[in-house]
């Protein structure tokens, strides 16, 4: 499974756009990029998944450059309720079903 | 109620005791997973199951036993609890594979004294 590197923590303010970048230099051809969000005392929640270029849903956007060695999760106009840990995961749908959660990025949104 | 539930939500036990954590999902998802999350860390996969009667080890399986006689249930048993197994345990399920969207339960906070 591809190793991922993401910032340990980030601070932002309400109403700002937040971009969290994840590095995955050894991503394989069949790998997808998936982001989960975890609030305190809750289980993680799937946010978005993509393979290349840009994916957008009602919660976030995921930008993946052509070389796919990194990806950026973009959260538009964050609110206090977006304070959470965000995990970047990389792997293939046939990768033995082993999700590997790293330490994630702890996002703190301030008023 | 539809979804994925875990019981108990909180459990305190003593070293050496057997503990079973329950997980139930109502979607008929094929895949189910057990993770543990230690304070301030990410999740680590303990065991997973691709279907009823099919289970496989994850990253940290030692000290744990699982079974899956029915699609909707995936109990996790600590046969002889140790203090190092104090953690928050999350159960999850997904429809077709581990890399499709996983739906997580609310977690069980286990303390082993």
Coordinates of C-alpha atoms in Angstrom, one line a residue:
Chain A
X1 CA 0.0 0.0 0.0
X2 CA 1.2 3.5 -0.8
X3 CA 2.5 5.5 2.1
X4 CA 0.9 8.8 2.7
X5 CA 2.2 12.0 4.3
X6 CA -0.1 14.8 5.5
X7 CA 0.3 17.7 7.9
X8 CA -0.2 16.8 11.5
X9 CA -2.4 19.8 12.2
X10 CA -3.9 22.9 10.6
X11 CA -5.7 25.9 11.9
X12 CA -8.3 28.0 10.0
X13 CA -11.1 30.5 10.6
X14 CA -14.8 30.2 9.9
X15 CA -15.7 31.1 6.3
X16 CA -12.2 30.3 4.9
X17 CA -11.4 27.7 2.3
X18 CA -9.2 24.9 3.7
X19 CA -6.9 22.8 1.6
X20 CA -5.2 19.8 3.1
X21 CA -2.5 18.2 0.9
X22 CA -1.5 14.6 1.0
X23 CA 1.7 13.2 -0.5
X24 CA 1.7 9.7 -1.9
X25 CA 4.9 9.4 -4.0
X26 CA 4.7 5.7 -4.6
X27 CA 1.0 5.5 -5.6
X28 CA 0.3 2.6 -7.9
X29 CA -1.6 2.6 -11.2
X30 CA -4.7 0.9 -9.6
X31 CA -4.7 3.0 -6.5
X32 CA -7.6 5.3 -5.5
X33 CA -7.3 8.2 -3.1
X34 CA -9.9 8.3 -0.3
X35 CA -10.5 10.8 2.5
X36 CA -12.3 10.2 5.7
X37 CA -13.3 12.7 8.4
X38 CA -13.5 11.9 12.1
X39 CA -15.1 14.0 14.8
X40 CA -14.2 13.5 18.4
X41 CA -15.7 10.4 20.0
X42 CA -17.2 9.2 16.7
X43 CA -16.2 6.8 14.0
X44 CA -14.7 8.0 10.7
X45 CA -17.0 9.1 7.9
X46 CA -16.2 8.8 4.2
X47 CA -15.9 12.2 2.5
X48 CA -14.7 11.7 -1.0
X49 CA -12.8 9.3 -3.3
X50 CA -11.0 9.9 -6.6
X51 CA -8.6 8.5 -9.1
X52 CA -7.5 11.5 -11.2
X53 CA -8.2 15.2 -12.0
X54 CA -11.0 16.6 -9.8
X55 CA -13.9 15.1 -7.9
X56 CA -16.5 17.2 -6.2
X57 CA -19.5 16.4 -4.0
X58 CA -21.7 18.3 -1.6
X59 CA -19.1 18.3 1.1
X60 CA -15.6 18.7 -0.5
X61 CA -13.5 18.7 -3.6
X62 CA -10.6 16.5 -4.3
X63 CA -7.8 17.7 -6.7
X64 CA -5.4 15.2 -8.1
X65 CA -2.6 16.3 -10.4
X66 CA -1.6 14.4 -13.5
X67 CA 1.3 12.6 -11.8
X68 CA -1.0 11.6 -8.9
X69 CA 1.8 11.8 -6.4
X70 CA -0.2 14.1 -4.3
X71 CA -3.8 15.2 -3.7
X72 CA -5.6 18.1 -2.1
X73 CA -8.8 17.9 -0.1
X74 CA -10.6 21.3 -0.4
X75 CA -13.2 22.3 2.1
X76 CA -15.1 25.4 1.1
X77 CA -16.1 28.0 3.7
X78 CA -15.4 25.9 6.8
X79 CA -17.4 26.3 9.9
X80 CA -16.7 25.4 13.5
X81 CA -18.4 22.0 12.9
X82 CA -15.6 21.1 10.4
X83 CA -13.2 20.8 13.3
X84 CA -12.1 17.1 13.0
X85 CA -9.3 14.8 12.0
X86 CA -9.0 14.2 8.2
X87 CA -7.4 11.0 7.0
X88 CA -5.9 10.5 3.5
X89 CA -5.8 6.8 2.4
X90 CA -4.4 5.4 -0.8
X91 CA -5.0 1.9 -2.1
X92 CA -6.7 -0.3 -4.8
X93 CA -10.1 -1.9 -4.6
X94 CA -8.4 -5.3 -4.8
X95 CA -5.7 -4.5 -2.2
X96 CA -6.8 -7.1 0.3
X97 CA -9.3 -4.8 1.9
X98 CA -6.8 -3.3 4.2
X99 CA -7.4 0.3 5.0
X100 CA -4.5 1.9 6.7
X101 CA -5.2 5.0 8.7
X102 CA -2.2 7.1 9.5
X103 CA -2.2 9.9 12.0
X104 CA -4.4 12.2 9.9
X105 CA -4.5 16.0 9.9
X106 CA -6.1 17.6 12.9
X107 CA -8.1 20.7 11.6
X108 CA -9.0 23.3 14.1
X109 CA -11.5 25.9 12.9
X110 CA -11.6 29.0 15.0
X111 CA -14.4 31.6 15.2
Chain B
X1 CA -33.2 1.5 13.1
X2 CA -31.1 1.1 9.9
X3 CA -27.4 1.4 10.2
X4 CA -24.6 0.0 12.1
X5 CA -24.7 -0.4 15.9
X6 CA -22.2 -1.4 18.5
X7 CA -22.7 -2.7 22.1
X8 CA -21.8 -2.0 24.7
X9 CA -20.8 1.6 24.2
X10 CA -18.6 1.5 27.3
X11 CA -17.1 -1.4 29.1
X12 CA -14.8 -1.8 32.1
X13 CA -13.3 -5.1 32.7
X14 CA -10.3 -6.7 34.5
X15 CA -7.2 -8.3 33.2
X16 CA -7.8 -11.9 32.2
X17 CA -11.5 -11.7 31.7
X18 CA -13.2 -12.6 28.4
X19 CA -15.0 -9.7 26.7
X20 CA -17.2 -9.7 23.6
X21 CA -18.0 -6.6 21.7
X22 CA -21.0 -6.8 19.4
X23 CA -21.5 -5.2 16.0
X24 CA -24.7 -5.3 14.0
X25 CA -25.5 -3.8 10.6
X26 CA -28.8 -3.7 8.8
X27 CA -27.7 -3.0 5.2
X28 CA -26.7 -6.6 4.4
X29 CA -23.2 -5.4 3.5
X30 CA -20.8 -8.2 2.6
X31 CA -17.8 -6.7 4.3
X32 CA -17.3 -6.0 8.0
X33 CA -14.3 -4.7 9.9
X34 CA -13.0 -4.3 13.4
X35 CA -10.6 -1.4 14.2
X36 CA -9.0 -0.2 17.4
X37 CA -8.0 3.4 18.0
X38 CA -5.6 4.2 20.8
X39 CA -5.7 7.7 22.3
X40 CA -4.3 10.3 19.8
X41 CA -3.7 7.8 17.0
X42 CA -5.2 6.6 13.8
X43 CA -7.2 3.4 13.4
X44 CA -5.6 0.0 13.1
X45 CA -7.4 -3.0 11.5
X46 CA -7.8 -6.0 13.7
X47 CA -9.9 -8.4 11.6
X48 CA -12.2 -8.2 8.7
X49 CA -14.8 -10.4 7.0
X50 CA -15.7 -10.6 3.3
X51 CA -18.9 -12.6 3.9
X52 CA -20.5 -14.9 6.5
X53 CA -18.1 -17.6 7.6
X54 CA -15.1 -15.8 5.9
X55 CA -12.8 -13.9 8.2
X56 CA -9.2 -12.7 7.9
X57 CA -6.5 -11.1 10.0
X58 CA -5.7 -7.4 9.8
X59 CA -2.8 -5.5 11.1
X60 CA -3.1 -6.3 14.8
X61 CA -5.1 -9.6 15.3
X62 CA -3.2 -11.0 18.3
X63 CA -5.4 -11.5 21.4
X64 CA -8.6 -11.2 19.5
X65 CA -11.1 -13.7 18.0
X66 CA -13.9 -13.0 15.5
X67 CA -16.8 -15.0 14.0
X68 CA -19.4 -14.3 11.5
X69 CA -22.2 -16.8 11.4
X70 CA -24.7 -14.3 10.1
X71 CA -24.1 -11.5 7.5
X72 CA -25.4 -8.8 9.9
X73 CA -23.4 -9.6 13.0
X74 CA -19.6 -9.5 13.5
X75 CA -18.7 -10.0 17.2
X76 CA -15.2 -9.4 18.5
X77 CA -13.9 -11.4 21.5
X78 CA -11.0 -10.7 23.7
X79 CA -10.4 -14.1 25.1
X80 CA -8.2 -12.9 28.0
X81 CA -8.2 -9.1 28.2
X82 CA -4.9 -7.3 28.8
X83 CA -4.3 -3.7 29.8
X84 CA -2.8 -3.0 26.3
X85 CA -6.2 -3.8 24.8
X86 CA -7.6 -0.7 26.5
X87 CA -8.8 1.3 23.5
X88 CA -11.8 2.5 21.5
X89 CA -13.1 -0.2 19.1
X90 CA -14.9 0.7 15.9
X91 CA -16.8 -1.7 13.7
X92 CA -17.4 -0.8 10.1
X93 CA -19.1 -2.3 7.1
X94 CA -19.0 -1.8 3.3
X95 CA -20.9 -3.2 0.4
X96 CA -18.3 -4.6 -2.0
X97 CA -14.8 -4.1 -0.7
X98 CA -12.7 -2.4 2.0
X99 CA -11.9 0.4 -0.5
X100 CA -15.4 1.3 -1.1
X101 CA -17.1 3.6 1.4
X102 CA -17.0 2.1 4.8
X103 CA -19.7 3.0 7.3
X104 CA -18.5 3.1 10.9
X105 CA -20.3 2.4 14.1
X106 CA -20.3 4.7 17.1
X107 CA -17.5 2.8 18.8
X108 CA -17.0 0.9 22.1
X109 CA -14.7 2.4 24.7
X110 CA -13.1 -0.5 26.5
X111 CA -11.0 -0.1 29.7
X112 CA -9.1 -3.1 31.0
X113 CA -7.9 -2.6 34.6

